[in-house]
Coordinates of C-alpha atoms in Angstrom, one line a residue:
M1 CA 43.1 -27.3 69.0
K2 CA 43.8 -24.6 66.7
R3 CA 44.5 -22.0 69.0
F4 CA 46.9 -24.3 70.6
Y5 CA 49.0 -24.9 67.4
L6 CA 48.9 -20.8 67.1
V7 CA 50.3 -20.3 70.3
I8 CA 53.2 -22.6 69.1
V9 CA 53.8 -20.8 66.3
A10 CA 53.7 -17.4 67.7
S11 CA 56.1 -18.7 70.6
T12 CA 58.6 -20.1 67.8
V13 CA 58.6 -16.7 66.3
L14 CA 59.1 -14.6 69.3
L15 CA 61.9 -17.1 70.9
S16 CA 64.2 -16.3 67.7
G17 CA 64.3 -12.5 68.9
C18 CA 65.3 -11.4 72.4
M19 CA 68.3 -12.8 73.9
M20 CA 69.9 -11.3 77.0
G21 CA 73.7 -10.7 77.6
P22 CA 76.4 -9.5 75.6
N23 CA 77.7 -11.3 72.3
Y24 CA 81.1 -12.6 72.4
K25 CA 83.7 -10.7 70.6
R26 CA 87.5 -11.8 70.5
P27 CA 89.3 -9.5 72.7
A28 CA 91.9 -7.3 71.1
T29 CA 95.6 -8.7 72.4
P30 CA 98.7 -6.8 71.1
L31 CA 101.0 -9.1 69.7
P32 CA 104.7 -8.4 68.6
G33 CA 105.6 -8.6 64.9
Q34 CA 108.0 -11.3 65.5
F35 CA 109.5 -13.7 68.1
H36 CA 112.0 -12.5 70.6
G37 CA 115.1 -14.3 69.8
A38 CA 114.3 -15.2 66.3
A39 CA 117.3 -15.2 64.4
E40 CA 115.7 -15.1 61.1
P41 CA 113.0 -12.6 59.8
P42 CA 109.4 -13.8 60.4
S43 CA 107.6 -15.7 57.6
A44 CA 104.1 -17.0 57.2
G45 CA 105.6 -20.8 57.2
S46 CA 106.2 -22.6 60.6
I47 CA 107.8 -25.8 61.8
A48 CA 104.6 -26.4 63.4
D49 CA 102.7 -26.8 60.2
K50 CA 104.5 -29.8 59.6
K51 CA 103.5 -33.4 60.7
W52 CA 105.2 -34.9 63.6
V53 CA 106.3 -38.1 61.6
T54 CA 108.4 -35.9 59.5
L55 CA 110.1 -33.8 62.3
F56 CA 112.9 -36.6 63.0
D57 CA 114.1 -39.8 60.8
D58 CA 113.9 -42.6 63.3
D59 CA 111.2 -45.3 62.6
T60 CA 111.4 -46.6 66.1
L61 CA 110.6 -43.2 67.4
K62 CA 107.7 -43.0 65.2
Q63 CA 106.4 -46.3 66.2
L64 CA 106.7 -45.5 69.6
V65 CA 104.8 -41.9 69.3
N66 CA 102.1 -44.0 67.2
T67 CA 101.8 -46.6 70.0
A68 CA 101.5 -43.6 72.7
L69 CA 98.7 -41.9 70.8
Q70 CA 96.5 -45.1 70.8
H71 CA 97.3 -46.5 74.2
N72 CA 98.2 -43.5 76.6
F73 CA 96.1 -43.2 79.5
D74 CA 96.1 -39.5 79.9
L75 CA 95.0 -39.3 76.1
R76 CA 92.2 -41.8 76.7
I77 CA 91.2 -39.8 79.7
A78 CA 90.8 -36.6 77.6
T79 CA 88.8 -38.3 75.1
E80 CA 86.5 -39.4 77.6
R81 CA 86.2 -35.8 78.7
V82 CA 85.4 -34.9 75.2
E83 CA 82.5 -37.5 75.0
E84 CA 81.2 -36.1 78.7
A85 CA 81.2 -32.4 77.5
R86 CA 79.2 -33.6 74.2
A87 CA 76.8 -35.3 76.1
Q88 CA 76.4 -32.4 78.3
F89 CA 75.8 -30.1 75.4
G90 CA 73.0 -32.3 74.4
I91 CA 71.5 -32.4 77.3
T92 CA 71.6 -28.6 77.7
H93 CA 70.5 -28.1 74.0
A94 CA 67.5 -30.2 74.6
N95 CA 65.9 -27.7 77.2
Q96 CA 65.2 -25.3 74.4
F97 CA 62.4 -27.8 73.0
P98 CA 59.2 -29.0 74.2
F99 CA 59.0 -32.4 76.1
L100 CA 56.1 -35.0 75.1
D101 CA 55.6 -37.8 77.5
G102 CA 53.0 -40.3 77.6
Q103 CA 51.0 -40.8 80.7
A104 CA 48.2 -43.2 82.1
N105 CA 46.7 -43.3 85.4
F106 CA 43.8 -45.3 87.0
T107 CA 41.8 -43.7 89.8
S108 CA 39.3 -45.5 92.2
V109 CA 36.7 -43.7 94.3
K110 CA 34.4 -44.9 96.9
S111 CA 32.2 -42.3 98.4
P112 CA 28.7 -42.2 99.9
V113 CA 27.7 -39.7 97.1
Y114 CA 28.0 -42.8 94.6
G115 CA 26.6 -45.5 96.8
S116 CA 27.7 -48.5 97.8
E117 CA 30.1 -49.1 94.6
A118 CA 33.4 -47.9 94.0
L119 CA 33.7 -45.3 90.6
S120 CA 36.9 -46.0 88.7
F121 CA 38.2 -43.7 85.9
L122 CA 41.0 -44.8 83.4
Q123 CA 42.8 -41.9 81.7
V124 CA 45.5 -42.3 78.7
G125 CA 47.1 -39.3 76.9
A126 CA 50.2 -37.4 76.3
A127 CA 51.6 -34.2 78.1
L128 CA 53.7 -31.4 76.7
S129 CA 55.9 -29.1 78.7
W130 CA 57.7 -26.2 77.1
E131 CA 59.8 -23.3 78.6
L132 CA 59.3 -20.3 76.3
D133 CA 62.8 -18.8 76.0
F134 CA 61.7 -15.5 75.5
W135 CA 64.8 -13.9 77.2
G136 CA 67.7 -16.0 75.8
R137 CA 68.3 -18.1 79.2
L138 CA 68.2 -21.3 77.7
R139 CA 69.9 -20.4 74.2
R140 CA 72.6 -18.8 76.3
Q141 CA 73.2 -21.9 78.6
T142 CA 73.5 -23.8 75.3
Q143 CA 76.0 -21.6 74.0
A144 CA 77.9 -22.1 77.2
A145 CA 77.7 -25.8 76.9
Q146 CA 78.8 -26.1 73.3
A147 CA 81.6 -23.6 74.1
Q148 CA 82.9 -26.1 76.9
Y149 CA 82.3 -28.9 74.6
L150 CA 84.8 -27.1 72.0
A151 CA 87.2 -26.6 75.0
S152 CA 87.3 -30.1 75.9
E153 CA 88.2 -30.8 72.1
E154 CA 90.9 -28.2 72.3
G155 CA 92.1 -29.9 75.6
H156 CA 92.3 -33.1 73.9
R157 CA 94.5 -31.7 71.2
G158 CA 96.6 -30.3 73.8
A159 CA 97.1 -33.6 75.6
V160 CA 98.3 -34.9 71.8
V161 CA 100.6 -32.1 71.6
T162 CA 102.2 -32.8 75.2
L163 CA 102.1 -36.3 74.5
V164 CA 104.4 -36.2 71.4
A165 CA 106.7 -34.3 72.5
T166 CA 107.1 -36.1 75.9
V167 CA 107.6 -39.3 74.3
M168 CA 110.2 -37.8 71.7
N169 CA 112.1 -36.0 74.6
T170 CA 111.8 -39.4 76.7
Y171 CA 113.2 -41.4 73.8
F172 CA 116.1 -39.2 73.2
Q173 CA 116.9 -39.1 76.8
L174 CA 117.1 -43.2 76.7
R175 CA 119.4 -42.9 73.8
E176 CA 121.4 -40.5 75.6
Q177 CA 121.8 -42.5 78.4
D178 CA 122.7 -45.5 76.2
L179 CA 125.6 -43.3 74.9
E180 CA 126.6 -42.5 78.6
L181 CA 126.6 -46.1 78.9
E182 CA 128.8 -47.0 76.0
I183 CA 131.3 -44.0 76.9
S184 CA 131.5 -45.1 80.5
R185 CA 132.1 -48.8 79.5
K186 CA 134.8 -47.6 77.1
T187 CA 136.6 -45.6 79.9
R188 CA 136.3 -48.5 82.3
D189 CA 138.2 -50.7 79.9
V190 CA 140.8 -48.1 79.1
A191 CA 141.2 -47.4 83.1
N192 CA 141.4 -51.4 83.7
D193 CA 144.3 -51.3 81.0
N194 CA 146.0 -48.7 82.5
L195 CA 145.8 -50.2 86.0
R196 CA 147.3 -53.3 84.8
L197 CA 150.2 -51.5 83.0
V198 CA 150.8 -49.2 86.1
E199 CA 150.8 -52.1 88.2
L200 CA 153.3 -53.8 86.2
R201 CA 155.8 -50.8 86.2
H202 CA 155.3 -50.5 89.8
Q203 CA 156.3 -54.1 90.2
R204 CA 159.5 -53.3 88.1
G205 CA 160.1 -50.1 90.6
V206 CA 159.6 -47.9 87.6
V207 CA 156.8 -45.9 89.5
S208 CA 155.6 -45.5 93.0
G209 CA 152.4 -46.9 94.8
L210 CA 150.7 -43.5 94.3
D211 CA 150.5 -44.0 90.6
V212 CA 148.4 -47.3 91.1
R213 CA 146.2 -45.5 93.5
Q214 CA 145.6 -42.9 90.9
A215 CA 144.8 -45.5 88.3
Q216 CA 142.4 -47.3 90.7
Q217 CA 140.5 -44.2 91.5
F218 CA 139.9 -43.6 87.7
L219 CA 138.9 -47.2 87.3
Y220 CA 136.6 -46.7 90.2
T221 CA 134.9 -43.4 88.9
A222 CA 134.3 -45.2 85.5
T223 CA 132.6 -48.0 86.9
A224 CA 130.3 -46.0 89.0
Q225 CA 129.3 -44.2 86.1
V226 CA 128.5 -47.3 84.4
A227 CA 126.0 -48.2 87.1
A228 CA 124.6 -44.9 87.1
A229 CA 124.1 -44.9 83.3
E230 CA 122.4 -48.5 83.9
R231 CA 120.2 -47.3 86.5
G232 CA 119.0 -44.2 84.4
I233 CA 118.4 -46.5 81.4
G234 CA 116.1 -48.7 83.5
Q235 CA 114.0 -45.9 85.1
T236 CA 113.5 -44.2 81.5
E237 CA 112.2 -47.4 80.0
D238 CA 109.7 -47.4 82.8
A239 CA 108.6 -43.8 82.3
L240 CA 108.4 -44.6 78.3
S241 CA 106.5 -47.7 79.1
L242 CA 103.9 -45.9 81.1
L243 CA 103.6 -43.3 78.3
L244 CA 102.8 -46.0 76.1
G245 CA 100.1 -47.4 78.1
G246 CA 101.8 -50.3 79.2
P247 CA 103.7 -52.2 82.1
P248 CA 107.6 -51.5 82.5
E249 CA 109.6 -53.3 80.1
T250 CA 112.7 -53.0 77.7
Q251 CA 112.0 -50.5 74.9
P252 CA 113.2 -50.7 71.5
R253 CA 116.0 -48.8 70.0
G254 CA 116.2 -47.2 66.6
K255 CA 119.1 -45.0 65.5
D256 CA 121.9 -43.8 67.8
L257 CA 122.0 -40.1 69.2
E258 CA 124.4 -38.8 66.9
Q259 CA 122.6 -40.5 63.9
I260 CA 119.3 -38.7 64.3
P261 CA 119.3 -35.8 62.0
L262 CA 118.1 -32.3 63.0
P263 CA 115.5 -30.3 60.7
P264 CA 117.4 -28.3 58.3
E265 CA 115.6 -25.4 59.1
L266 CA 113.2 -24.2 61.9
P267 CA 111.1 -21.4 60.8
A268 CA 108.8 -20.1 63.8
G269 CA 106.4 -18.2 61.6
L270 CA 104.3 -15.3 62.8
P271 CA 103.4 -14.8 66.6
S272 CA 99.6 -14.3 65.4
G273 CA 99.9 -17.9 64.3
L274 CA 99.8 -19.3 68.0
L275 CA 96.0 -18.2 68.2
A276 CA 95.0 -20.6 65.5
R277 CA 97.8 -23.5 66.4
R278 CA 98.2 -23.6 70.3
P279 CA 95.5 -25.8 71.7
D280 CA 95.7 -24.1 75.1
I281 CA 94.8 -20.8 73.7
R282 CA 92.0 -22.2 72.0
E283 CA 90.8 -23.8 74.9
A284 CA 91.0 -20.9 76.8
E285 CA 89.1 -18.6 74.3
Q286 CA 86.1 -21.4 74.2
N287 CA 86.1 -21.2 78.0
L288 CA 85.9 -17.2 78.0
I289 CA 83.0 -17.8 75.3
A290 CA 81.2 -20.1 77.8
A291 CA 81.5 -17.4 80.6
N292 CA 80.2 -14.8 78.2
A293 CA 77.2 -16.8 77.4
Q294 CA 76.6 -17.4 81.1
I295 CA 76.3 -13.6 81.7
G296 CA 73.2 -13.6 79.4
A297 CA 71.8 -16.5 81.2
A298 CA 72.2 -14.9 84.8
R299 CA 70.8 -11.5 83.2
A300 CA 67.7 -13.5 82.1
L301 CA 66.7 -14.6 85.5
Y302 CA 65.4 -10.8 86.3
F303 CA 62.6 -11.6 83.8
P304 CA 59.7 -13.9 84.0
Q305 CA 60.0 -17.6 83.3
I306 CA 57.3 -18.5 80.9
S307 CA 56.2 -22.1 80.3
L308 CA 53.5 -23.9 78.5
T309 CA 51.7 -27.2 79.5
A310 CA 49.3 -29.0 77.4
S311 CA 48.0 -32.5 77.7
G312 CA 45.5 -34.5 75.7
G313 CA 43.8 -38.0 75.9
A314 CA 40.6 -39.6 76.8
L315 CA 38.9 -40.4 80.3
S316 CA 36.4 -43.1 80.7
T317 CA 35.2 -45.5 83.3
T318 CA 35.6 -48.5 81.0
L319 CA 38.7 -49.3 78.7
K320 CA 36.1 -49.7 75.6
G321 CA 35.0 -45.9 76.2
L322 CA 38.8 -44.6 75.6
T323 CA 38.0 -44.9 72.1
S324 CA 34.9 -42.9 72.1
S325 CA 35.2 -39.2 70.8
G326 CA 32.8 -37.9 73.6
N327 CA 35.4 -39.1 76.1
R328 CA 38.4 -36.9 74.9
V329 CA 39.9 -34.3 77.2
Y330 CA 42.4 -31.5 76.5
Q331 CA 44.1 -29.0 78.6
V332 CA 46.5 -26.1 77.6
T333 CA 48.2 -24.4 80.7
P334 CA 50.5 -21.4 80.4
A335 CA 52.2 -20.3 83.6
A336 CA 54.7 -17.6 84.4
L337 CA 57.2 -17.3 87.4
I338 CA 58.2 -13.6 88.2
P339 CA 60.9 -13.2 90.4
I340 CA 59.9 -10.6 92.8
F341 CA 62.5 -10.7 96.1
H342 CA 65.3 -13.3 96.1
W343 CA 67.3 -11.3 98.8
G344 CA 69.9 -10.2 95.9
Q345 CA 70.5 -13.7 94.8
I346 CA 70.0 -13.2 91.1
Q347 CA 72.0 -10.0 91.4
Q348 CA 74.8 -12.0 92.9
Q349 CA 74.6 -14.5 90.6
V350 CA 75.1 -11.6 87.7
R351 CA 78.1 -10.3 89.5
L352 CA 79.6 -14.0 89.8
S353 CA 79.1 -14.6 86.0
E354 CA 80.8 -11.5 85.0
A355 CA 83.4 -11.9 87.4
Q356 CA 84.4 -15.4 85.9
E357 CA 84.3 -13.9 82.6
R358 CA 87.0 -11.2 83.7
E359 CA 88.8 -13.9 85.3
L360 CA 89.0 -16.1 82.2
L361 CA 89.6 -13.3 80.3
L362 CA 92.9 -12.7 81.9
V363 CA 93.5 -16.3 81.6
Y364 CA 93.1 -16.1 78.0
Q365 CA 95.7 -13.1 77.4
K366 CA 98.1 -15.1 79.9
S367 CA 98.0 -18.1 77.7
I368 CA 98.8 -16.1 74.7
Y369 CA 101.9 -14.4 76.4
T370 CA 103.0 -17.3 77.9
A371 CA 102.8 -19.0 74.6
L372 CA 105.0 -16.3 73.1
K373 CA 107.5 -16.7 76.1
E374 CA 107.9 -20.4 75.4
V375 CA 108.6 -19.9 71.8
S376 CA 111.2 -17.3 72.7
D377 CA 113.0 -19.4 75.2
A378 CA 112.8 -22.6 72.9
L379 CA 114.2 -20.4 70.0
I380 CA 116.9 -18.5 72.2
G381 CA 117.9 -22.3 73.7
H382 CA 118.4 -24.1 70.4
D383 CA 120.8 -21.5 69.1
R384 CA 122.7 -21.2 72.0
I385 CA 122.7 -25.0 72.8
R386 CA 123.9 -25.8 69.4
E387 CA 126.9 -23.3 69.5
Q388 CA 127.8 -24.8 72.8
R389 CA 127.5 -28.4 71.3
E390 CA 129.8 -27.2 68.4
Q391 CA 132.4 -26.0 70.9
Q392 CA 132.0 -28.8 73.1
Q393 CA 132.8 -31.0 70.1
L394 CA 136.1 -29.2 69.3
L395 CA 136.9 -29.3 73.2
V396 CA 136.6 -33.2 73.0
D397 CA 138.6 -33.5 70.0
A398 CA 141.4 -31.6 71.8
L399 CA 141.0 -33.7 74.8
T400 CA 141.4 -36.7 72.9
D401 CA 144.8 -35.7 71.6
S402 CA 145.9 -34.4 74.9
V403 CA 145.3 -38.1 76.3
R404 CA 147.2 -39.5 73.5
L405 CA 150.2 -37.0 73.9
S406 CA 150.3 -37.6 77.8
T407 CA 150.3 -41.4 77.5
Q408 CA 153.4 -41.1 74.9
R409 CA 155.0 -38.8 77.4
Y410 CA 154.4 -41.0 80.3
E411 CA 155.3 -44.2 78.9
G412 CA 158.7 -42.5 77.7
G413 CA 159.2 -41.3 81.4
L414 CA 158.9 -37.8 80.8
D415 CA 155.7 -37.1 82.7
S416 CA 154.0 -38.7 85.7
Y417 CA 151.0 -40.5 85.7
L418 CA 149.3 -37.7 86.8
Q419 CA 149.3 -35.9 83.7
V420 CA 147.7 -39.0 82.1
L421 CA 145.2 -39.3 84.8
D422 CA 144.2 -35.5 84.3
A423 CA 143.8 -35.8 80.6
Q424 CA 141.8 -39.0 80.8
R425 CA 139.3 -37.6 83.5
N426 CA 138.8 -34.4 81.5
L427 CA 138.0 -36.5 78.2
F428 CA 135.5 -38.5 80.1
T429 CA 134.0 -35.5 81.6
G430 CA 134.0 -33.6 78.2
Q431 CA 132.5 -36.8 76.4
L432 CA 129.6 -37.0 79.0
T433 CA 128.9 -33.3 78.6
L434 CA 128.9 -33.4 74.8
S435 CA 126.2 -36.4 75.2
E436 CA 124.1 -34.2 77.1
L437 CA 124.5 -31.3 74.8
R438 CA 123.4 -33.5 72.1
L439 CA 120.3 -34.7 73.9
Q440 CA 119.3 -30.8 74.8
E441 CA 119.7 -29.9 71.1
L442 CA 117.3 -32.4 70.1
Q443 CA 114.9 -31.6 72.8
S444 CA 115.3 -28.0 72.0
V445 CA 113.9 -28.9 68.7
T446 CA 111.0 -30.9 70.2
E447 CA 110.2 -28.0 72.7
L448 CA 110.3 -25.2 69.6
Y449 CA 107.6 -27.6 67.9
R450 CA 105.5 -28.0 71.0
A451 CA 105.6 -24.5 71.8
L452 CA 104.6 -23.5 68.3
G453 CA 101.5 -25.8 68.8
G454 CA 102.6 -28.6 66.2
G455 CA 101.7 -32.1 66.9
W456 CA 98.2 -32.3 66.9
Q457 CA 97.1 -31.8 63.0

């Protein structure tokens, strides 16, 4: 028995030594000093370091995002995947340690050697089995399982980032469609009033029937836009309901689109900060770590797999005899499985693991440059959209004044109704475009925040 314990101690010491395969080292990826398209010099701080609740001042929006974080189906699925990976890590990790099982068996033998009576044996005891991981195969598999578990956690964080940004963008889209509906209804009311005025002037012989038809066309255009806005609102509410993990229903409203303030500053921070903040980059690196560990597990298959099996207990022909010291039995069985000829299977397994590691290295590098592109696009988009929205606001102001002047000239008999109609159409289109640009400006902030990896802290 003392020899058995000595074997256990010696094996433990040996197992802490040799381990096949390369140890992971983060690959060097060249990064620029600042983001392309950034208007300000780079700084250590970033808008992505802010919590999402401080990004926009709208209590209804905050409530919707909180509800989505609790009930969204995709996020709950990602949570279960984390639990699956955690359990798989526990299963793999357990393979490094001895397994101890209880065992009992009853044997009855009838043979001419023993006479006419059957001879029965009862055996009770315990069995220990242990694969001695001299070459680190099981430890490398445990490293891979742990990295895959951590990758699933990063996937969960990535799902949070995507969900926060999607709920915000969908809510902004809903408020923009509300604004479109308001503009369309006001324009329809104006067109309806104009039609009554033109019909009255036509009855008095002041204008021709062409003016009546033109007024009707403008009214029909505005009325059709009302229906289009109402359709969009209903479908966006359905999309938002699904994000919240509920059935389609009417969604609450907070501040109007024009009342939602933009953050005063949008610092992007340093490009190197993406390696720590972006969940998809962190997930890609954990997958790379797992693939690197699998190389060692594959190379360890070239060497013998050594296992140790031990059992102990009591053997007796009677139940009472099991407690007798003279009936105790012990057995220790070391075994080794040595690969000799496997038709190149082990070599191909090593090649497979190395190719998978190279593939995931490329995925990791691509995820970094994809993140840089997304941040650059968001920075460029936000600056240009803001400029475009400011110019569109000036255009709408000018078009509003044009409608007023053309209406006065028409009522004074100086211009035809065509000039009034053109001015009103241009104003209607300009107001809708301005509404869309306000939406894009808000969404550009959300996109920059998402691209920088904000939202899961």
